[in-house]
Short mmCIF file of C-alpha atoms in Angstrom, two decimals:
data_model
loop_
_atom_site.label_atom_id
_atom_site.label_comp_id
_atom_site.label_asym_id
_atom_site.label_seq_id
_atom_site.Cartn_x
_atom_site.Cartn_y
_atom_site.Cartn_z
CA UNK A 1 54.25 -107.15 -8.00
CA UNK A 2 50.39 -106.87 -7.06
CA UNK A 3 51.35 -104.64 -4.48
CA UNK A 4 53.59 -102.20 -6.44
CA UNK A 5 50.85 -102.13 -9.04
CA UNK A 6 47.87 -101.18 -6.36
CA UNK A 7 50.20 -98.91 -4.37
CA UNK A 8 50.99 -96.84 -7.60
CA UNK A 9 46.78 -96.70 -8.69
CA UNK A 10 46.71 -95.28 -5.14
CA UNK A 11 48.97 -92.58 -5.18
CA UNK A 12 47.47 -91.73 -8.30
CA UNK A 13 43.75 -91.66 -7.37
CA UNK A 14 45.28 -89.87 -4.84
CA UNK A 15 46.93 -87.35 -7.05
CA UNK A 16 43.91 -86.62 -9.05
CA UNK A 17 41.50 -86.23 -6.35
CA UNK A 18 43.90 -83.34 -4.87
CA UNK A 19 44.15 -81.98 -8.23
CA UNK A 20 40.15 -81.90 -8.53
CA UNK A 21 39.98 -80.11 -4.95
CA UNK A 22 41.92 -78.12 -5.55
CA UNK A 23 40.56 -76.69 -9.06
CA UNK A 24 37.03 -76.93 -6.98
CA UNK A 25 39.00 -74.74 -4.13
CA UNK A 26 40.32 -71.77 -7.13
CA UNK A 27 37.02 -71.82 -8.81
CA UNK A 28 35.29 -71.73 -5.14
CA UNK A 29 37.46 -69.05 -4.24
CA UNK A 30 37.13 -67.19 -7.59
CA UNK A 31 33.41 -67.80 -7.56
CA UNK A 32 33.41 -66.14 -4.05
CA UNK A 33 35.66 -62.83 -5.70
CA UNK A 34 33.04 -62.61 -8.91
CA UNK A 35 30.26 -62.54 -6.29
CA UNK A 36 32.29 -60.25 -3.82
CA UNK A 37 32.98 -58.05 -6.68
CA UNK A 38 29.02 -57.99 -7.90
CA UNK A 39 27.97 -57.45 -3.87
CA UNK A 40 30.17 -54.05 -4.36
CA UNK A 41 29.18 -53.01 -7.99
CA UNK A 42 25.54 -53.06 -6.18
CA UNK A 43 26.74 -51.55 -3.32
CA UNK A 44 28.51 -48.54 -5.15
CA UNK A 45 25.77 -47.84 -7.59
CA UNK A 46 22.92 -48.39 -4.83
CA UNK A 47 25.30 -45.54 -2.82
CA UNK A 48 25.53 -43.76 -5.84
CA UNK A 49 21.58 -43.37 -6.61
CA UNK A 50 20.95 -43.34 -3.31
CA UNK A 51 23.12 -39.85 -2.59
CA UNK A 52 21.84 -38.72 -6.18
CA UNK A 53 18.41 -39.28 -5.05
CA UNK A 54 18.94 -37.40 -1.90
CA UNK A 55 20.91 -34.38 -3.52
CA UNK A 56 17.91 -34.22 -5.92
CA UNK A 57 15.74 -34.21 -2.56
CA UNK A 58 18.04 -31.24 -0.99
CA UNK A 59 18.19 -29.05 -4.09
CA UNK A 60 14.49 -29.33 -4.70
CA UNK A 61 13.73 -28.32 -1.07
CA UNK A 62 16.15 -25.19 -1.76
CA UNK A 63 14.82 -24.17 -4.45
CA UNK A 64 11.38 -24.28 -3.03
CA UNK A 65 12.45 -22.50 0.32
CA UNK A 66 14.07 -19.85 -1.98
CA UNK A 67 10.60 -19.57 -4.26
CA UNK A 68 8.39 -19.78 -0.81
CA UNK A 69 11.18 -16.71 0.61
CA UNK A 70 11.07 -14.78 -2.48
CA UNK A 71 7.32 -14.87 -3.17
CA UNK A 72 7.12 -14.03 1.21
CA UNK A 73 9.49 -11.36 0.00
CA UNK A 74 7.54 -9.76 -2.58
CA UNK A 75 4.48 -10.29 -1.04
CA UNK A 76 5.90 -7.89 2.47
CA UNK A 77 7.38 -5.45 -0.19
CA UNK A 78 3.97 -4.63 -1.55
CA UNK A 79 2.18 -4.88 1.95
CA UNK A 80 4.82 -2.30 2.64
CA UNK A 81 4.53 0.03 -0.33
CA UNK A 82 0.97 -0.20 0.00
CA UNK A 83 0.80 0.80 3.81
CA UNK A 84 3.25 3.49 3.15
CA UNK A 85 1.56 4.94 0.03
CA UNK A 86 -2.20 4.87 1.86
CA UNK A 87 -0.54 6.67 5.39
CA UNK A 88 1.11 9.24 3.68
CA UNK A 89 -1.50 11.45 3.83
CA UNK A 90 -5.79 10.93 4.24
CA UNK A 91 -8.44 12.97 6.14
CA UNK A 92 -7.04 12.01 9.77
CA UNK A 93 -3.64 13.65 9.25
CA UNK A 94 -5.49 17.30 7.41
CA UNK A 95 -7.41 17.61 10.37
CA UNK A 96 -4.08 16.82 12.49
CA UNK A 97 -2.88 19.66 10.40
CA UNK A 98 -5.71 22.18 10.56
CA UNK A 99 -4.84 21.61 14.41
CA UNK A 100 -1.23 22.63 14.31
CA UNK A 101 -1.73 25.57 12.11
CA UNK A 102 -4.68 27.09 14.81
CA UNK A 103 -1.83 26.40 17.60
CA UNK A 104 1.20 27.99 15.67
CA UNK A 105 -0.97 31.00 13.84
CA UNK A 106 -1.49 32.47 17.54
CA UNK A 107 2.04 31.85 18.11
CA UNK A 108 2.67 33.84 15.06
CA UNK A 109 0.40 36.17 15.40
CA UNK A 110 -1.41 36.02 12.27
CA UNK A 111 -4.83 34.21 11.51
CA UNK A 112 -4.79 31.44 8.31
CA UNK A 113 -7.37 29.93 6.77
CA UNK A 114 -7.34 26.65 4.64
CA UNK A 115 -7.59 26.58 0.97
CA UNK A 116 -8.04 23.78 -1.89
CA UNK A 117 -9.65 23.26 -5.57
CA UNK A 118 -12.49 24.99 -5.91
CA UNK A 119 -12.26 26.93 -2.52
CA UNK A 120 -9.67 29.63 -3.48
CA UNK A 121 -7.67 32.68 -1.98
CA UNK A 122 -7.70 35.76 -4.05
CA UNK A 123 -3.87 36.28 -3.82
CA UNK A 124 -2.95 39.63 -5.46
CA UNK A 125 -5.62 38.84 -7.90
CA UNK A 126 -4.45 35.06 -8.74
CA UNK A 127 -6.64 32.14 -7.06
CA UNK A 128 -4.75 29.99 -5.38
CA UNK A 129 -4.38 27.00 -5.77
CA UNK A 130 -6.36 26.86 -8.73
CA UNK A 131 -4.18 29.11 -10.43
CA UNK A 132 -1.32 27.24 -10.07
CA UNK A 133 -1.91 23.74 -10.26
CA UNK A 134 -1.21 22.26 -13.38
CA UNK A 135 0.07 25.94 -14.72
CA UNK A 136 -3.94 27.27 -15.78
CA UNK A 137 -3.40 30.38 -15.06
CA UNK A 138 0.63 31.13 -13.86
CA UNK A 139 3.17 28.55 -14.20
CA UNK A 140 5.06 27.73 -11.03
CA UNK A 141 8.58 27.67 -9.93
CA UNK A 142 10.38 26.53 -6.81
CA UNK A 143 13.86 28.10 -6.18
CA UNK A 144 13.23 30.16 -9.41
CA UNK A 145 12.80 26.63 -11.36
CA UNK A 146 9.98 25.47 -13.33
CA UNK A 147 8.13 22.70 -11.77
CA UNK A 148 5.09 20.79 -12.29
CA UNK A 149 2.44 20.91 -9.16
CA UNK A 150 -1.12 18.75 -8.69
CA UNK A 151 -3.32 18.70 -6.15
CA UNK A 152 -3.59 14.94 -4.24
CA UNK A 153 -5.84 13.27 -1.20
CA UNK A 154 -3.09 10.86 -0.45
CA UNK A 155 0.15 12.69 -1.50
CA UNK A 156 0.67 10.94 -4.19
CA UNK A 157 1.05 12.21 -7.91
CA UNK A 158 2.48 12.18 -11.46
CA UNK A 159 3.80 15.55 -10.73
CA UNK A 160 7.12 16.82 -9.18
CA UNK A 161 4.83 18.06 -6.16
CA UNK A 162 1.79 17.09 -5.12
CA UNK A 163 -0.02 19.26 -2.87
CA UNK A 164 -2.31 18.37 -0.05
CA UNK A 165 -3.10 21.82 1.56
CA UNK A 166 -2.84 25.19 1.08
CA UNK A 167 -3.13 27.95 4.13
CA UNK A 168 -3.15 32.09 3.69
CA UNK A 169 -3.36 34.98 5.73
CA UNK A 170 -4.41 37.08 3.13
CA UNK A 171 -7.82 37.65 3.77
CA UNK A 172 -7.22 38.48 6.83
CA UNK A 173 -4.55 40.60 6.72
CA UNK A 174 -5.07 42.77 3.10
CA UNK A 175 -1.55 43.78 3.10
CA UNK A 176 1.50 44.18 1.24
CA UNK A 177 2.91 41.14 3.49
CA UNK A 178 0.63 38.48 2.86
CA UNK A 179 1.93 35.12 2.83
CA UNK A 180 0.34 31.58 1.48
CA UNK A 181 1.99 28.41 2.33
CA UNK A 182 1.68 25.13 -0.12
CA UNK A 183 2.08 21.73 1.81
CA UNK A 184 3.46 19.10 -0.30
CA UNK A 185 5.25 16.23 -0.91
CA UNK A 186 8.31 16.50 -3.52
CA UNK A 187 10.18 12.95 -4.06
CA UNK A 188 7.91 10.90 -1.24
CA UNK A 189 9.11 13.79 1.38
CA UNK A 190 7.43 16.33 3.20
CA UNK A 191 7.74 19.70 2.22
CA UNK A 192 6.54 23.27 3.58
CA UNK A 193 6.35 26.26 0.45
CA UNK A 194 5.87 30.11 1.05
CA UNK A 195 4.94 32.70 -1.31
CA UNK A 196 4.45 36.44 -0.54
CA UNK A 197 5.03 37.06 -4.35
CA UNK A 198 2.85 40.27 -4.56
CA UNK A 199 3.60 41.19 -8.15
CA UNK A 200 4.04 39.89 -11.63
CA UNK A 201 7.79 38.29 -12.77
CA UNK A 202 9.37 38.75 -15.79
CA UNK A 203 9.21 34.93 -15.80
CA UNK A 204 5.27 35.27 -15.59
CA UNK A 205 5.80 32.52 -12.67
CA UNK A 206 4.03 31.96 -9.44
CA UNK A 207 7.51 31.75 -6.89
CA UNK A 208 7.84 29.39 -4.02
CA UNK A 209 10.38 28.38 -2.15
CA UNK A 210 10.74 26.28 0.88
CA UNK A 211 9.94 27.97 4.22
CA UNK A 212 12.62 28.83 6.99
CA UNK A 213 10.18 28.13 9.73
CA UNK A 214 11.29 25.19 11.36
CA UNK A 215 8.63 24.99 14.01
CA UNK A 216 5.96 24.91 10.79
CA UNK A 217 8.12 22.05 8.80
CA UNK A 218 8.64 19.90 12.00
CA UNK A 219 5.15 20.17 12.81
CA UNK A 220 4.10 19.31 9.33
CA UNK A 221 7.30 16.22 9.13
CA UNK A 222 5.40 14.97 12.37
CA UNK A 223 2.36 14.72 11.40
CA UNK A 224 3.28 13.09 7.72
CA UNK A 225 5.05 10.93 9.99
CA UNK A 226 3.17 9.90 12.73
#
């Protein structure tokens, strides 16, 4: 009898100590999953700022590449106007140019002199270019249109031409033939205009119009050019 009582408080100290070990094995093992689960929760969100931190990072270094590029940008686009608008035309290139004309006048066979505000050419009794520029005494046309000339050191102007030299045989030749030539720039290009207008239009206009001589508008292109 003693021993069928102790044998069944064994089995069941025996079958409560299993029970215990294995509630302490679940919870273990669930404790173990919780803290599994919190390890990747950190993980995730430590990813997660982590790549937002370095996406910040990339588009801020964009965007200041793309400010540095643009103001780099602007910066060679006004060098650039700049260099173009002071080497368009200066003192250098109208000595360049009283240079050509003495070499193509004896081609020609005629004799020019230079001309400018305040130094005129009595031109069938108009002064030129006084005359002309800005319409004080004869408004002036190009291709038989109305156009709006002023005189400039650097080729540059409010006006639809801007003229940097003026040449004329006239005084030299005092004939029915005479011809004066107007070197300008019309739309940031180079352009070569002849008159030999010796008489009054019913249009009261001075008339120009661009010359045929290539040799004397390559020359002048070259120069502008150079």
């Amino acid at each position: 009898m003693k021993k069928v009582l102790f044998g069944m408080v064994l089995l069941f100290s025996i079958t409560t100590f299993t029970g215990c070990t294995s509630k302490e094995s679940k919870a273990a093992h669930s404790s173990t999953e919780a803290t599994s689960q919190v390890a990747q929760v950190r993980s995730t969100k430590e990813s997660s700022s982590t790549s937002t931190s370095t996406q910040s990072t990339s588009v801020s270094t964009s965007q200041t590449a793309s400010s540095t590029a643009s103001s780099q940008t602007e910066e060679s686009t006004t060098v650039s106007e700049e260099i173009s608008t002071a080497g368009r035309w200066n003192a250098t290139k109208s000595g360049e140019l009283q240079g050509f004309i003495s070499t193509w006048e004896q081609a020609m066979g005629q004799s020019y002199k230079e001309y400018a505000p305040g130094n005129n050419v009595n031109f069938y009794g108009l002064r030129l270019p006084d005359g002309v520029i800005g319409g004080s005494e004869m408004p002036l046309s190009v291709d038989n249109q109305p156009v709006t000339a002023a005189w400039s050191v650097d080729g540059t102007s409010s006006a639809e031409y801007s003229v940097v030299a003026v040449y004329s045989d006239a005084e030299n030749r005092g004939r029915m033939d005479n011809h004066v030539y107007f070197f300008a720039f019309h739309n940031q290009q180079p352009v070569v205009l002849v008159s030999m207008q010796n008489q009054g239009m019913e249009d009261h206009a001075f008339h120009l119009q661009e010359t045929e001589n290539q040799e004397l508008k390559n020359g002048f292109a070259a120069i502008v050019n150079e």
